[in-house]
């Protein structure tokens, strides 16, 4: 039975308060405690090995230039590892997993194919595709309201800019992480017939972008937020 040790102890009262509207947690029966096994978590080195293996698969599939592969492998892997680490440190160890890394590569391939007919170089298209994949998997999940870690989105964007700045200035007309995301969201929202009475605000742009891409890639998506955050639209 897989499990992860709790970071702090919980009393019965805590469990009742936390679970009264959802479900109840009962202690394990003594007869099955011997079957419990702590699988732990994937180490940073193991996670990076997985990222590097997926990068090699991506380059072998989409980009034939070996020189580009050798140049980009380490940097692109570091971008993904840093994004994964940021969300894990902001929330908890279980906030991200290898499934998030797999989603990054699913979206990286999607955006690379989507933009491959542009006049940009393969390196520029790869960096743009990676920025969009990281934005959808990690950035858009971060809260925007002041009640919950208000600066997380700004910190994530600044972190990505610090890593990507030199490459983006050399490769892309959009010079920052948010510039690339904004231009992509505009591309999607401007291609739709939006009634005149509906404002193309940031919430609607993000929701449309996430919905279209996730539908195209068969990725489950949950849109949550207070009333007025363009969920129904």
Short mmCIF file of C-alpha atoms in Angstrom, two decimals:
data_model
loop_
_atom_site.label_atom_id
_atom_site.label_comp_id
_atom_site.label_asym_id
_atom_site.label_seq_id
_atom_site.Cartn_x
_atom_site.Cartn_y
_atom_site.Cartn_z
CA UNK A 1 0.00 0.00 0.00
CA UNK A 2 1.86 3.17 -1.09
CA UNK A 3 1.93 6.09 1.31
CA UNK A 4 3.99 9.14 2.20
CA UNK A 5 4.80 10.10 5.83
CA UNK A 6 2.91 13.18 7.03
CA UNK A 7 4.97 16.29 7.79
CA UNK A 8 3.02 16.89 10.99
CA UNK A 9 0.77 14.91 13.25
CA UNK A 10 -3.01 15.17 13.09
CA UNK A 11 -5.43 14.59 15.90
CA UNK A 12 -8.86 13.05 15.51
CA UNK A 13 -10.35 16.54 15.83
CA UNK A 14 -8.22 17.79 12.95
CA UNK A 15 -9.37 14.93 10.77
CA UNK A 16 -13.03 15.56 11.61
CA UNK A 17 -12.73 19.27 10.81
CA UNK A 18 -10.83 18.73 7.59
CA UNK A 19 -12.87 15.83 6.26
CA UNK A 20 -16.40 16.38 7.53
CA UNK A 21 -17.63 17.58 4.13
CA UNK A 22 -15.66 15.09 2.05
CA UNK A 23 -14.64 11.76 3.53
CA UNK A 24 -13.40 10.20 6.74
CA UNK A 25 -9.95 8.72 7.25
CA UNK A 26 -9.82 5.62 9.41
CA UNK A 27 -6.68 4.09 10.98
CA UNK A 28 -5.19 1.11 9.17
CA UNK A 29 -6.23 -2.25 10.46
CA UNK A 30 -3.40 -3.93 12.44
CA UNK A 31 -3.72 -6.94 10.16
CA UNK A 32 -2.50 -5.00 7.10
CA UNK A 33 0.13 -2.72 8.67
CA UNK A 34 2.83 -5.17 7.67
CA UNK A 35 1.87 -4.56 4.04
CA UNK A 36 2.59 -0.83 4.20
CA UNK A 37 5.67 0.25 2.24
CA UNK A 38 7.11 3.75 2.06
CA UNK A 39 7.94 4.37 -1.61
CA UNK A 40 9.33 7.81 -0.80
CA UNK A 41 9.69 10.39 -3.57
CA UNK A 42 11.74 10.65 -6.72
CA UNK A 43 15.09 12.31 -6.03
CA UNK A 44 16.29 15.35 -7.92
CA UNK A 45 18.89 13.31 -9.80
CA UNK A 46 16.30 10.71 -10.82
CA UNK A 47 13.91 13.43 -11.96
CA UNK A 48 16.64 15.11 -14.01
CA UNK A 49 17.55 11.78 -15.61
CA UNK A 50 13.89 11.38 -16.64
CA UNK A 51 13.86 14.92 -18.09
CA UNK A 52 17.06 14.32 -20.04
CA UNK A 53 15.69 11.04 -21.44
CA UNK A 54 12.49 12.76 -22.57
CA UNK A 55 14.51 15.58 -24.14
CA UNK A 56 16.56 13.09 -26.11
CA UNK A 57 13.34 11.50 -27.35
CA UNK A 58 11.97 14.93 -28.34
CA UNK A 59 15.08 15.92 -30.29
CA UNK A 60 15.29 12.56 -32.01
CA UNK A 61 11.66 12.92 -33.11
CA UNK A 62 11.51 16.57 -34.12
CA UNK A 63 15.01 17.91 -34.69
CA UNK A 64 17.66 16.10 -36.66
CA UNK A 65 20.55 18.50 -36.11
CA UNK A 66 22.91 16.84 -33.64
CA UNK A 67 24.77 20.09 -32.99
CA UNK A 68 21.53 21.75 -31.89
CA UNK A 69 20.70 18.78 -29.69
CA UNK A 70 24.03 18.93 -27.85
CA UNK A 71 23.72 22.69 -27.43
CA UNK A 72 20.17 22.74 -26.13
CA UNK A 73 19.88 19.55 -24.07
CA UNK A 74 21.40 20.83 -20.84
CA UNK A 75 19.74 24.26 -20.93
CA UNK A 76 16.24 23.05 -21.74
CA UNK A 77 16.48 20.34 -19.10
CA UNK A 78 17.47 22.95 -16.53
CA UNK A 79 14.47 25.14 -17.41
CA UNK A 80 12.06 22.25 -16.83
CA UNK A 81 13.78 21.14 -13.63
CA UNK A 82 13.68 24.69 -12.21
CA UNK A 83 9.97 25.08 -13.01
CA UNK A 84 9.22 21.75 -11.35
CA UNK A 85 11.28 22.73 -8.31
CA UNK A 86 9.60 26.14 -8.01
CA UNK A 87 6.08 24.71 -7.67
CA UNK A 88 7.29 21.96 -5.33
CA UNK A 89 8.95 24.50 -3.03
CA UNK A 90 5.94 26.82 -3.16
CA UNK A 91 3.48 24.12 -2.11
CA UNK A 92 4.68 20.65 -1.13
CA UNK A 93 6.56 17.63 -2.40
CA UNK A 94 3.37 16.07 -3.75
CA UNK A 95 2.30 19.22 -5.65
CA UNK A 96 4.18 18.07 -8.75
CA UNK A 97 5.21 14.70 -10.12
CA UNK A 98 6.57 12.99 -13.19
CA UNK A 99 3.12 13.37 -14.73
CA UNK A 100 3.72 17.12 -14.90
CA UNK A 101 7.02 16.53 -16.69
CA UNK A 102 5.25 14.22 -19.12
CA UNK A 103 2.64 16.92 -19.77
CA UNK A 104 5.42 19.41 -20.47
CA UNK A 105 6.79 17.17 -23.21
CA UNK A 106 3.33 16.46 -24.65
CA UNK A 107 2.78 20.21 -24.93
CA UNK A 108 6.34 20.89 -26.09
CA UNK A 109 5.74 18.59 -29.07
CA UNK A 110 2.33 20.17 -29.72
CA UNK A 111 3.60 23.77 -29.72
CA UNK A 112 6.67 22.83 -31.74
CA UNK A 113 4.47 21.35 -34.46
CA UNK A 114 2.08 24.30 -34.24
CA UNK A 115 4.84 26.87 -34.82
CA UNK A 116 7.15 24.78 -37.02
CA UNK A 117 5.91 26.46 -40.22
CA UNK A 118 7.05 29.88 -39.06
CA UNK A 119 10.18 31.56 -40.40
CA UNK A 120 11.96 31.09 -37.06
CA UNK A 121 14.88 28.71 -36.61
CA UNK A 122 14.33 25.29 -34.98
CA UNK A 123 16.09 26.58 -31.87
CA UNK A 124 13.78 29.60 -31.61
CA UNK A 125 10.68 27.46 -32.15
CA UNK A 126 11.87 25.00 -29.49
CA UNK A 127 12.41 27.74 -26.92
CA UNK A 128 9.02 29.31 -27.67
CA UNK A 129 7.29 25.93 -27.44
CA UNK A 130 8.99 25.21 -24.11
CA UNK A 131 7.94 28.57 -22.65
CA UNK A 132 4.32 27.90 -23.60
CA UNK A 133 4.44 24.36 -22.20
CA UNK A 134 5.89 25.58 -18.89
CA UNK A 135 3.29 28.36 -18.75
CA UNK A 136 0.39 25.95 -19.16
CA UNK A 137 1.69 23.22 -16.84
CA UNK A 138 3.10 25.39 -14.04
CA UNK A 139 2.44 29.13 -14.36
CA UNK A 140 -1.33 29.09 -14.93
CA UNK A 141 -1.91 26.86 -11.91
CA UNK A 142 -0.48 29.51 -9.57
CA UNK A 143 -3.02 31.73 -7.79
CA UNK A 144 -3.73 35.32 -8.78
CA UNK A 145 -5.63 36.55 -5.71
CA UNK A 146 -4.04 38.29 -2.75
CA UNK A 147 -5.31 35.73 -0.28
CA UNK A 148 -3.07 32.94 -1.59
CA UNK A 149 0.61 33.69 -2.18
CA UNK A 150 0.07 36.80 -4.28
CA UNK A 151 3.58 37.00 -5.67
CA UNK A 152 3.97 33.42 -6.88
CA UNK A 153 3.15 34.18 -10.50
CA UNK A 154 5.49 37.17 -10.57
CA UNK A 155 8.24 35.11 -8.95
CA UNK A 156 7.80 32.26 -11.41
CA UNK A 157 7.89 34.58 -14.42
CA UNK A 158 10.99 36.34 -13.04
CA UNK A 159 12.66 32.98 -12.45
CA UNK A 160 12.00 31.87 -16.01
CA UNK A 161 13.19 35.22 -17.39
CA UNK A 162 16.45 34.92 -15.47
CA UNK A 163 17.04 31.49 -17.04
CA UNK A 164 15.76 32.25 -20.53
CA UNK A 165 16.73 35.90 -21.00
CA UNK A 166 19.86 35.43 -23.10
CA UNK A 167 18.25 32.83 -25.36
CA UNK A 168 15.01 34.76 -25.85
CA UNK A 169 16.80 38.00 -26.74
CA UNK A 170 18.83 36.08 -29.31
CA UNK A 171 16.03 33.91 -30.71
CA UNK A 172 12.61 35.51 -30.28
CA UNK A 173 11.04 38.88 -30.97
CA UNK A 174 9.09 38.51 -27.70
CA UNK A 175 11.74 39.18 -25.09
CA UNK A 176 10.22 37.73 -21.95
CA UNK A 177 8.30 34.75 -20.61
CA UNK A 178 5.08 36.75 -20.25
CA UNK A 179 5.49 38.40 -23.67
CA UNK A 180 5.50 34.98 -25.33
CA UNK A 181 2.50 33.81 -23.31
CA UNK A 182 0.52 36.99 -23.99
CA UNK A 183 1.15 36.86 -27.74
CA UNK A 184 0.06 33.22 -27.85
CA UNK A 185 -3.13 33.90 -25.88
CA UNK A 186 -3.92 36.81 -28.20
CA UNK A 187 -3.49 34.50 -31.18
CA UNK A 188 -6.14 32.13 -29.80
CA UNK A 189 -8.65 34.68 -28.53
CA UNK A 190 -8.46 36.84 -31.67
CA UNK A 191 -9.23 33.80 -33.79
CA UNK A 192 -12.61 33.39 -32.10
CA UNK A 193 -15.89 35.18 -32.68
CA UNK A 194 -16.37 36.95 -29.34
CA UNK A 195 -19.64 38.88 -28.82
CA UNK A 196 -19.14 42.62 -28.56
CA UNK A 197 -20.48 42.70 -25.00
CA UNK A 198 -17.80 40.32 -23.66
CA UNK A 199 -14.49 41.82 -22.58
CA UNK A 200 -11.33 39.97 -23.57
CA UNK A 201 -9.90 40.18 -20.07
CA UNK A 202 -6.94 38.22 -18.72
CA UNK A 203 -9.11 35.51 -17.16
CA UNK A 204 -10.96 34.83 -20.42
CA UNK A 205 -7.74 34.80 -22.44
CA UNK A 206 -6.13 32.30 -20.05
CA UNK A 207 -9.21 30.08 -19.98
CA UNK A 208 -9.57 29.99 -23.77
CA UNK A 209 -5.87 29.27 -24.24
CA UNK A 210 -5.86 26.45 -21.67
CA UNK A 211 -9.12 24.94 -22.95
CA UNK A 212 -8.11 24.83 -26.61
CA UNK A 213 -4.67 23.37 -25.96
CA UNK A 214 -5.86 20.81 -23.42
CA UNK A 215 -8.69 19.65 -25.68
CA UNK A 216 -6.25 19.26 -28.56
CA UNK A 217 -3.93 17.15 -26.40
CA UNK A 218 -6.53 15.19 -24.39
CA UNK A 219 -5.27 16.69 -21.11
CA UNK A 220 -7.79 16.95 -18.25
CA UNK A 221 -8.39 20.53 -17.12
CA UNK A 222 -10.18 22.02 -14.12
CA UNK A 223 -11.03 25.72 -14.17
CA UNK A 224 -11.76 27.09 -10.72
CA UNK A 225 -12.25 30.58 -9.39
CA UNK A 226 -14.71 33.03 -7.85
CA UNK A 227 -17.80 34.34 -9.68
CA UNK A 228 -16.91 36.64 -12.52
CA UNK A 229 -13.66 34.91 -13.51
CA UNK A 230 -14.93 33.82 -16.94
CA UNK A 231 -15.43 30.16 -16.04
CA UNK A 232 -18.82 29.82 -17.76
CA UNK A 233 -17.73 31.69 -20.90
#
